[in-house]
Coordinates of C-alpha atoms in Angstrom, one line a residue:
X1 CA 63.1 127.7 211.2
X2 CA 63.3 123.9 211.6
X3 CA 61.2 124.0 214.7
X4 CA 58.6 126.2 212.9
X5 CA 58.5 123.7 210.0
X6 CA 58.1 120.7 212.3
X7 CA 55.3 122.5 214.2
X8 CA 53.5 123.3 211.0
X9 CA 53.9 119.8 209.6
X10 CA 52.5 118.0 212.7
X11 CA 49.7 120.6 213.0
X12 CA 48.7 119.9 209.4
X13 CA 48.9 116.2 209.9
X14 CA 46.8 116.4 213.0
X15 CA 44.1 118.4 211.3
X16 CA 44.1 116.0 208.3
X17 CA 43.5 113.0 210.4
X18 CA 41.0 114.9 212.6
X19 CA 38.9 115.9 209.5
X20 CA 39.2 112.4 208.0
X21 CA 38.1 110.6 211.2
X22 CA 35.4 113.1 211.9
X23 CA 34.0 112.7 208.4
X24 CA 33.9 108.9 208.8
X25 CA 32.2 109.1 212.2
X26 CA 29.6 111.6 210.8
X27 CA 28.8 109.2 207.9
X28 CA 28.5 106.3 210.3
X29 CA 26.1 108.2 212.5
X30 CA 24.1 109.3 209.5
X31 CA 23.9 105.8 208.3
X32 CA 22.8 104.5 211.7
X33 CA 20.0 107.1 211.8
X34 CA 18.8 106.2 208.3
X35 CA 18.5 102.6 209.2
X36 CA 16.8 103.4 212.5
X37 CA 14.3 105.6 210.7
X38 CA 13.7 102.8 208.2
X39 CA 13.0 100.3 210.9
X40 CA 10.8 102.8 212.8
X41 CA 8.5 102.9 209.7
X42 CA 7.6 99.2 210.2
X43 CA 4.0 100.1 209.8
X44 CA 4.5 100.5 206.1
X45 CA 6.8 97.5 205.4
X46 CA 9.0 95.0 207.3
X47 CA 12.4 93.4 206.8
X48 CA 12.8 89.6 206.8
X49 CA 15.7 87.3 206.1
X50 CA 16.1 86.0 202.6
X51 CA 15.8 82.2 203.3
X52 CA 12.2 82.7 204.5
X53 CA 11.3 84.0 201.0
X54 CA 12.1 80.5 199.5
X55 CA 9.2 79.0 201.4
X56 CA 6.6 81.4 200.2
X57 CA 4.0 79.9 197.9
X58 CA 2.2 83.1 196.9
X59 CA 5.1 84.9 195.1
X60 CA 3.2 84.7 191.8
X61 CA 0.8 87.4 193.2
X62 CA 3.6 89.9 193.8
X63 CA 6.0 92.1 191.9
X64 CA 9.5 91.2 192.9
X65 CA 12.0 94.1 192.9
X66 CA 15.6 93.0 193.4
X67 CA 19.1 94.5 193.5
X68 CA 21.0 93.0 190.6
X69 CA 24.6 93.1 191.8
X70 CA 23.9 92.7 195.5
X71 CA 21.1 90.2 195.6
X72 CA 21.2 88.3 192.3
X73 CA 24.9 87.8 191.7
X74 CA 27.1 85.6 194.0
X75 CA 30.2 87.7 193.6
X76 CA 30.5 91.0 195.4
X77 CA 33.2 92.3 193.0
X78 CA 32.2 94.2 189.8
X79 CA 35.7 94.5 188.5
X80 CA 35.5 91.5 186.2
X81 CA 32.6 93.0 184.2
X82 CA 34.3 96.3 183.8
X83 CA 37.5 94.5 182.8
X84 CA 35.6 92.7 180.1
X85 CA 34.2 96.1 178.8
X86 CA 37.7 97.6 178.9
X87 CA 39.4 94.8 177.1
X88 CA 36.8 93.9 174.6
X89 CA 35.4 97.4 173.8
X90 CA 38.5 99.6 174.5
X91 CA 41.5 97.4 173.8
X92 CA 44.6 96.3 175.6
X93 CA 45.8 99.7 176.7
X94 CA 42.5 100.6 178.4
X95 CA 42.6 97.2 180.2
X96 CA 46.0 98.0 181.5
X97 CA 44.8 101.4 182.8
X98 CA 41.9 99.8 184.6
X99 CA 44.2 97.3 186.3
X100 CA 46.5 100.1 187.4
X101 CA 43.5 102.1 188.8
X102 CA 42.2 99.1 190.8
X103 CA 44.0 100.0 194.0
X104 CA 42.4 103.5 193.9
X105 CA 39.0 101.8 193.2
X106 CA 39.4 99.8 196.4
X107 CA 40.5 102.9 198.5
X108 CA 37.8 105.2 197.1
X109 CA 34.9 103.2 198.3
X110 CA 32.0 101.5 196.6
X111 CA 30.3 104.6 195.0
X112 CA 33.4 106.5 193.9
X113 CA 35.1 103.3 192.8
X114 CA 32.2 102.5 190.5
X115 CA 32.5 106.0 189.0
X116 CA 36.2 105.5 188.4
X117 CA 35.7 102.2 186.6
X118 CA 32.9 103.7 184.5
X119 CA 35.1 106.6 183.5
X120 CA 38.1 104.3 182.7
X121 CA 36.0 101.8 180.6
X122 CA 33.5 104.0 178.8
X123 CA 35.3 107.3 178.1
X124 CA 35.6 107.7 174.3
X125 CA 33.7 104.6 173.4
X126 CA 31.3 105.0 170.4
X127 CA 27.8 104.3 171.6
X128 CA 26.4 102.9 168.3
X129 CA 29.1 100.2 168.1
X130 CA 29.0 99.1 171.7
X131 CA 27.8 95.5 171.7
X132 CA 29.7 94.0 174.7
X133 CA 26.6 94.2 176.9
X134 CA 24.8 91.8 174.6
X135 CA 27.6 89.7 173.1
X136 CA 30.1 89.3 175.9
X137 CA 28.8 90.1 179.4
X138 CA 25.7 87.8 179.5
X139 CA 27.9 84.6 179.7
X140 CA 29.8 85.9 182.7
X141 CA 26.7 87.3 184.4
X142 CA 24.9 83.9 184.0
X143 CA 27.8 82.0 185.5
X144 CA 27.6 84.2 188.6
X145 CA 23.8 84.0 189.2
X146 CA 22.8 82.3 192.5
X147 CA 20.5 79.3 191.9
X148 CA 18.4 80.0 195.1
X149 CA 17.8 83.6 194.1
X150 CA 16.8 82.5 190.5
X151 CA 14.4 80.0 192.0
X152 CA 12.7 82.7 194.0
X153 CA 12.4 85.1 191.0
X154 CA 11.1 82.3 188.8
X155 CA 8.1 81.9 191.1
X156 CA 7.3 85.6 191.2
X157 CA 4.9 87.6 189.1
X158 CA 6.5 90.6 187.5
X159 CA 10.2 91.0 188.0
X160 CA 12.1 94.3 188.3
X161 CA 15.9 94.4 188.3
X162 CA 17.4 97.5 189.9
X163 CA 21.1 98.2 189.3
X164 CA 23.8 100.8 189.9
X165 CA 25.6 99.6 186.8
X166 CA 25.1 101.3 183.4
X167 CA 21.9 100.1 181.6
X168 CA 23.9 99.0 178.6
X169 CA 25.8 96.5 180.7
X170 CA 22.9 94.7 182.3
X171 CA 19.8 95.1 180.2
X172 CA 20.4 92.4 177.6
X173 CA 21.5 89.9 180.2
X174 CA 18.4 90.4 182.4
X175 CA 15.8 90.8 179.6
X176 CA 17.0 88.2 177.1
X177 CA 18.4 85.5 179.4
X178 CA 16.5 85.8 182.7
X179 CA 13.1 87.1 181.3
X180 CA 13.1 90.1 183.7
X181 CA 10.2 92.4 182.9
X182 CA 11.8 95.8 183.8
X183 CA 15.4 96.9 184.2
X184 CA 16.2 100.1 186.0
X185 CA 19.9 101.0 185.5
X186 CA 22.0 104.0 185.1
X187 CA 22.2 105.9 181.7
X188 CA 25.5 107.0 180.4
X189 CA 26.1 110.6 179.2
X190 CA 27.1 111.0 175.6
X191 CA 28.6 113.7 173.5
X192 CA 28.5 113.5 169.7
X193 CA 27.6 109.8 169.9
X194 CA 30.5 108.9 172.2
X195 CA 30.3 108.0 175.9
X196 CA 32.0 110.6 178.2
X197 CA 32.4 108.2 181.1
X198 CA 29.8 109.8 183.4
X199 CA 26.5 108.4 184.6
X200 CA 23.2 110.3 184.7
X201 CA 21.2 110.3 187.9
X202 CA 18.9 107.3 188.2
X203 CA 15.8 107.2 186.1
X204 CA 12.8 109.1 187.4
X205 CA 11.5 106.8 190.1
X206 CA 7.8 107.8 189.7
X207 CA 7.8 107.1 185.9
X208 CA 9.5 103.7 186.4
X209 CA 7.1 102.8 189.2
X210 CA 4.1 103.6 187.1
X211 CA 5.4 101.2 184.4
X212 CA 6.1 98.5 187.1
X213 CA 2.7 98.7 188.7
X214 CA 0.4 98.6 185.8
X215 CA -2.7 97.6 187.8
X216 CA -0.9 96.4 190.9
X217 CA -0.7 98.6 194.0
X218 CA 2.3 99.4 196.1
X219 CA 1.2 96.8 198.6
X220 CA 1.9 94.0 196.0
X221 CA 5.6 94.7 195.8
X222 CA 8.3 92.7 197.5
X223 CA 11.9 93.9 197.6
X224 CA 15.1 91.8 197.7
X225 CA 18.3 93.7 198.6
X226 CA 21.5 93.6 200.6
X227 CA 21.1 95.1 204.0
X228 CA 23.7 97.9 203.6
X229 CA 22.1 99.1 200.4
X230 CA 18.6 99.6 201.7
X231 CA 18.9 103.3 201.8
X232 CA 20.4 103.6 198.3
X233 CA 17.3 102.7 196.4
X234 CA 14.1 104.6 196.5
X235 CA 12.4 101.7 194.8
X236 CA 12.4 99.6 198.0
X237 CA 10.6 102.2 200.1
X238 CA 7.5 101.4 198.1
X239 CA 7.6 97.7 199.0
X240 CA 5.2 96.0 201.4
X241 CA 8.0 93.7 202.5
X242 CA 11.8 93.7 202.0
X243 CA 13.9 90.6 202.2
X244 CA 17.5 91.1 203.2
X245 CA 20.3 89.0 201.6
X246 CA 23.4 88.6 203.8
X247 CA 26.9 87.8 202.7
X248 CA 26.5 84.4 204.4
X249 CA 23.4 83.7 202.2
X250 CA 25.3 84.4 199.0
X251 CA 28.2 82.2 200.1
X252 CA 25.8 79.3 200.6
X253 CA 24.2 79.7 197.2
X254 CA 24.9 77.3 194.3
X255 CA 25.7 78.6 190.9
X256 CA 22.8 78.4 188.4
X257 CA 23.3 75.3 186.2
X258 CA 23.4 75.7 182.4
X259 CA 20.4 73.4 182.1
X260 CA 18.2 75.9 184.1
X261 CA 18.9 78.9 182.0
X262 CA 15.5 80.3 180.8
X263 CA 17.2 80.8 177.4
X264 CA 20.1 78.7 176.2
X265 CA 23.4 80.5 175.9
X266 CA 24.5 79.4 172.4
X267 CA 26.4 82.4 171.0
X268 CA 28.8 84.8 172.8
X269 CA 31.7 86.8 171.6
X270 CA 34.9 88.3 173.1
X271 CA 38.5 87.2 173.3
X272 CA 38.8 86.5 177.0
X273 CA 37.9 82.9 178.0
X274 CA 38.8 83.4 181.7
X275 CA 36.8 85.4 184.3
X276 CA 39.1 88.5 184.6
X277 CA 39.3 89.0 188.4
X278 CA 42.1 91.3 189.5
X279 CA 44.6 88.5 190.0
X280 CA 43.6 86.7 186.8
X281 CA 43.8 90.0 184.8
X282 CA 47.3 90.7 186.1
X283 CA 48.4 87.1 185.2
X284 CA 46.8 87.5 181.7
X285 CA 48.6 90.8 181.1
X286 CA 51.9 89.4 182.3
X287 CA 51.5 86.3 180.0
X288 CA 50.6 88.4 176.9
X289 CA 54.2 89.0 175.6
X290 CA 55.3 85.4 176.4
X291 CA 52.1 84.1 174.7
X292 CA 52.8 86.2 171.6
X293 CA 56.3 84.8 171.3
X294 CA 55.0 81.3 171.9
X295 CA 52.4 81.7 169.2
X296 CA 55.0 82.8 166.7
X297 CA 57.2 79.8 167.5
X298 CA 54.2 77.4 167.1
X299 CA 53.3 78.9 163.8
X300 CA 56.9 78.7 162.5
X301 CA 57.1 75.1 163.5
X302 CA 53.9 74.2 161.7
X303 CA 54.8 76.0 158.6
X304 CA 58.4 75.0 158.2
X305 CA 58.6 71.3 159.3
X306 CA 56.9 68.1 158.1
X307 CA 54.2 66.5 160.2
X308 CA 56.4 63.8 161.8
X309 CA 58.8 66.3 163.1
X310 CA 56.6 69.3 163.9
X311 CA 53.9 67.3 165.8
X312 CA 56.2 66.2 168.7
X313 CA 57.7 69.7 168.9
X314 CA 54.3 71.4 169.0
X315 CA 53.2 69.0 171.8
X316 CA 56.4 69.9 173.7
X317 CA 55.4 73.6 173.4
X318 CA 52.1 72.9 175.2
X319 CA 49.6 72.0 172.5
X320 CA 47.4 69.1 173.4
X321 CA 45.9 66.8 170.7
X322 CA 43.8 63.7 171.4
X323 CA 42.7 61.6 168.5
X324 CA 40.5 58.5 168.2
X325 CA 39.3 56.4 165.3
X326 CA 36.7 53.6 164.9
X327 CA 38.1 50.0 165.1
X328 CA 36.0 48.7 162.2
X329 CA 37.7 48.7 158.9
X330 CA 36.2 50.8 156.1
X331 CA 34.7 49.6 152.9
X332 CA 37.1 49.9 150.0
X333 CA 36.1 52.8 147.7
X334 CA 34.9 51.9 144.3
X335 CA 36.3 55.0 142.7
X336 CA 40.0 55.3 143.7
X337 CA 40.4 58.6 141.8
X338 CA 38.2 60.5 144.3
X339 CA 39.6 61.7 147.6
X340 CA 38.0 61.3 151.0
X341 CA 35.5 64.0 152.1
X342 CA 36.0 64.8 155.8
X343 CA 33.0 66.6 157.3
X344 CA 33.5 68.2 160.7
X345 CA 31.8 70.6 163.1
X346 CA 33.5 74.0 163.3
X347 CA 35.2 75.1 166.6
X348 CA 38.0 77.3 165.3
X349 CA 39.7 78.2 162.1
X350 CA 42.3 75.5 162.9
X351 CA 39.9 72.6 162.6
X352 CA 41.2 71.4 159.1
X353 CA 44.8 71.8 160.3
X354 CA 44.2 69.6 163.4
X355 CA 42.6 66.9 161.2
X356 CA 45.6 67.1 159.0
X357 CA 47.9 66.6 161.9
X358 CA 45.8 63.8 163.2
X359 CA 45.9 61.9 159.9
X360 CA 49.6 63.0 159.3
X361 CA 48.9 63.9 155.7
X362 CA 48.1 67.0 153.7
X363 CA 44.5 68.0 153.1
X364 CA 42.7 70.7 151.3
X365 CA 40.0 72.8 153.1
X366 CA 37.1 74.9 151.9
X367 CA 35.7 77.7 154.0
X368 CA 33.0 80.3 153.4
X369 CA 35.4 83.2 154.0
X370 CA 39.1 83.5 155.0
X371 CA 41.4 86.4 155.8
X372 CA 44.3 86.9 153.6
X373 CA 46.7 86.5 156.5
X374 CA 45.2 83.2 157.5
X375 CA 45.3 82.0 154.0
X376 CA 49.1 82.9 153.8
X377 CA 49.9 81.3 157.1
X378 CA 47.9 78.1 156.6
X379 CA 50.3 75.1 156.0
X380 CA 47.6 73.3 154.0
X381 CA 45.7 74.4 150.9
X382 CA 42.7 76.5 151.6
X383 CA 40.0 77.6 149.1
X384 CA 37.2 80.1 149.6
X385 CA 33.6 79.2 148.7
X386 CA 31.7 81.8 146.6
X387 CA 28.2 81.1 148.1
X388 CA 27.0 80.2 144.6
X389 CA 25.8 76.6 144.9
X390 CA 26.7 75.5 141.4
X391 CA 30.2 77.1 141.4
X392 CA 31.0 75.8 144.9
X393 CA 29.8 72.2 144.0
X394 CA 32.0 72.3 140.9
X395 CA 35.0 73.6 142.9
X396 CA 34.6 70.9 145.7
X397 CA 34.4 68.1 143.1
X398 CA 37.5 69.4 141.5
X399 CA 39.4 69.4 144.8
X400 CA 38.2 65.9 145.6
X401 CA 39.7 64.8 142.4
X402 CA 43.0 66.1 143.5
X403 CA 43.0 64.6 147.0
X404 CA 41.3 64.5 150.4
X405 CA 39.1 67.5 151.4
X406 CA 37.8 68.9 154.7
X407 CA 34.6 70.9 154.9
X408 CA 32.8 72.5 157.8
X409 CA 29.1 72.7 156.8
X410 CA 28.1 74.8 159.8
X411 CA 29.6 77.8 158.0
X412 CA 30.8 79.5 161.2
X413 CA 32.2 78.6 164.6
X414 CA 30.2 77.9 167.8
X415 CA 32.0 77.9 171.2
X416 CA 29.2 76.3 173.3
X417 CA 28.1 72.6 173.2
X418 CA 25.7 73.1 170.3
X419 CA 25.8 72.3 166.6
X420 CA 24.5 74.7 164.0
X421 CA 22.5 73.6 161.0
X422 CA 24.6 71.7 158.4
X423 CA 24.5 73.0 154.9
X424 CA 23.6 70.0 152.6
X425 CA 26.0 70.9 149.8
X426 CA 28.6 68.4 150.9
X427 CA 26.2 65.4 150.6
X428 CA 26.2 65.7 146.8
X429 CA 30.0 65.5 146.4
X430 CA 30.7 61.8 146.7
X431 CA 29.2 58.4 147.8
X432 CA 31.4 58.2 151.0
X433 CA 31.5 60.7 153.8
X434 CA 33.9 60.6 156.8
X435 CA 32.4 62.5 159.8
X436 CA 34.8 64.0 162.2
X437 CA 33.8 65.2 165.7
X438 CA 35.9 68.1 167.0
X439 CA 36.1 69.9 170.3
X440 CA 38.6 72.4 171.7
X441 CA 39.3 74.0 175.1
X442 CA 41.2 77.1 176.0
X443 CA 42.1 78.7 179.3
X444 CA 42.8 82.3 178.5
X445 CA 41.9 83.5 175.0
X446 CA 39.2 82.4 172.5
X447 CA 40.4 81.8 169.0
X448 CA 37.2 83.0 167.4
X449 CA 35.4 86.4 167.2
X450 CA 32.4 87.9 165.4
X451 CA 33.2 91.5 165.9
X452 CA 37.0 91.8 166.3
X453 CA 40.0 91.4 164.1
X454 CA 39.4 87.9 162.7
X455 CA 42.8 87.6 161.0
X456 CA 44.2 87.2 164.6
X457 CA 42.0 84.2 165.5
X458 CA 44.8 81.6 165.1
X459 CA 47.3 83.8 166.9
X460 CA 45.0 84.2 169.9
X461 CA 44.3 80.5 170.0
X462 CA 48.0 79.7 169.9
X463 CA 48.7 82.2 172.6
X464 CA 47.0 80.0 175.2
X465 CA 49.5 78.2 177.5
X466 CA 48.0 74.7 176.7
X467 CA 45.2 74.8 174.1
X468 CA 43.6 71.4 173.8
X469 CA 41.9 69.7 170.7
X470 CA 40.0 66.5 170.5
X471 CA 39.6 64.9 167.1
X472 CA 37.3 61.8 166.7
X473 CA 37.1 60.0 163.4
X474 CA 33.7 58.5 163.2
X475 CA 32.2 55.6 161.2
X476 CA 31.9 56.6 157.5
X477 CA 28.5 57.0 155.9
X478 CA 27.4 55.9 152.4
X479 CA 24.5 58.1 151.4
X480 CA 23.9 56.3 148.1
X481 CA 23.1 53.0 149.9
X482 CA 20.9 54.4 152.6
X483 CA 18.7 56.9 150.6
X484 CA 18.0 55.1 147.3
X485 CA 14.3 55.4 147.6
X486 CA 14.2 59.1 148.5
X487 CA 14.1 61.9 146.0
X488 CA 17.3 63.8 145.5
X489 CA 16.1 67.0 147.3
X490 CA 15.1 65.2 150.5
X491 CA 18.1 62.9 150.3
X492 CA 20.7 65.6 150.7
X493 CA 18.9 67.2 153.7
X494 CA 18.6 63.8 155.3
X495 CA 22.3 63.1 154.9
X496 CA 23.2 66.5 156.3
X497 CA 21.0 66.0 159.3
X498 CA 22.3 62.5 159.8
X499 CA 25.9 63.6 159.9
X500 CA 25.0 66.5 162.3
X501 CA 23.3 64.0 164.6
X502 CA 26.2 61.5 164.5
X503 CA 28.7 64.2 165.4
X504 CA 26.4 65.7 168.1
X505 CA 26.0 62.2 169.7
X506 CA 29.8 61.7 169.7
X507 CA 30.4 65.0 171.4
X508 CA 27.4 65.2 173.6
X509 CA 26.3 68.4 171.8
X510 CA 22.8 69.5 171.1
X511 CA 21.8 69.9 167.5
X512 CA 20.0 73.1 166.4
X513 CA 18.6 74.7 163.3
X514 CA 20.5 78.0 163.9
X515 CA 22.7 79.4 161.1
X516 CA 25.6 81.7 160.5
X517 CA 23.1 84.5 159.9
X518 CA 21.5 84.0 163.3
X519 CA 24.9 84.2 165.0
X520 CA 26.1 87.4 163.4
X521 CA 22.7 89.2 163.7
X522 CA 23.0 88.6 167.5
X523 CA 26.7 89.3 168.1
X524 CA 27.7 91.8 165.4
X525 CA 24.5 93.3 164.1
X526 CA 25.0 92.0 160.5
X527 CA 24.3 88.9 158.5
X528 CA 27.9 87.6 158.6
X529 CA 28.5 88.3 154.9
X530 CA 32.1 89.7 154.9
X531 CA 34.5 90.7 152.3
X532 CA 37.4 88.6 151.2
X533 CA 39.7 90.5 153.4
X534 CA 38.0 89.1 156.5
X535 CA 37.4 85.8 158.0
X536 CA 34.4 83.9 159.4

């Protein structure tokens, strides 16, 4: 019986490996024949190396068709983008599942691995509320664009991006930030308004080609693709020339500098500040329980101890705070009954608290909206503004009569090196303004969000191993002295713009006229007017 079992076992093992190796050999032969047939059709189009494309001066006369993930992006791994979808749109549990499935993704191969990641990330996600493709992914895609490839595309006529990724992941990035004319991706199947995790077959090629041509013949198309993917895209069989990008080409590319983005990246959302590669994702998931405990400890220290004791303990826990102040002494205030008005840019909900720690004294803070949890946990007095100009002005003057006050006139946070428009309300409060320039840096989690649970903003910020804050106290302004000849309406706008410029120069940030409404319309699909139970 034992001999019979061993014979059956080894026979089964032999046939398994025979079928496996035979299948792989058959696929290799089929691939070789496909490539040979492609090259035998050189009368229709020819293949060239990508570097030769950079020296072409006539690209403006051609339609450039390129493979997004294999010819535009430097990285060959798609896992970070799906991890962002899983974590930001699906939550922590879905992110853990994706990490656990990653070994199977690697074993299954490129096509099947893509299907596994799509299923893990999109199954059960409501299509109408999916905004990760517009609010989160563009930042990470832009940071992975090859500068040489972008230069070639920038000199072309019409530009067509072809991708195996779902359309909802790549369309906003390509159209809104790289000015790509057409995007051909994969549509996701839906049931009752929810994604089922399956992709439809690629869009009808003939219909897409008709849109692309629009007066240009097939002979006017140039394709840019990775060599091993030539047979995967029907689009490229219509090209007069095909330029092949090799792995060595992508390794030699430089990353596209922020200054060269066709459209500035000012707003983006999501909790993850790191690029979630497989190893970074595992490290982040392992850190989460320790980070949560550390955040609770930091909050407890800030709430229960005075500044002179809690500050060194918080620094020992990993918090980093750098402060600076002007050397010139300030003019003595004529009205000693009025507190100092500190006007700062808005990086996180903790801005007033860090100013308070820098000055080592209690301050009051006004904000446009504040979650109940944040209001309870705040170790300083916080007051909500009502968005009624007269009522808010009366409230701020009353608070200034009680002590020093901090206001963030941007009205919402901005993560990138830009300043939003400053509301001029603060310029009417007193005759002396103390501008404060603030910057923050995190390595793992962002402490702000437009579409998530905003009451957790301080917790996520404090979960970072070593979150850093820089507080610069700038030279004070005296609006009454510098704007005596201007009418009152123009004066308050001049003061607001002057404070914005002063803070922008100190930080090296660019001043804009964008507002809270612009941010929320882009990231969350609303105007940012939230109930009292939520935060900004």
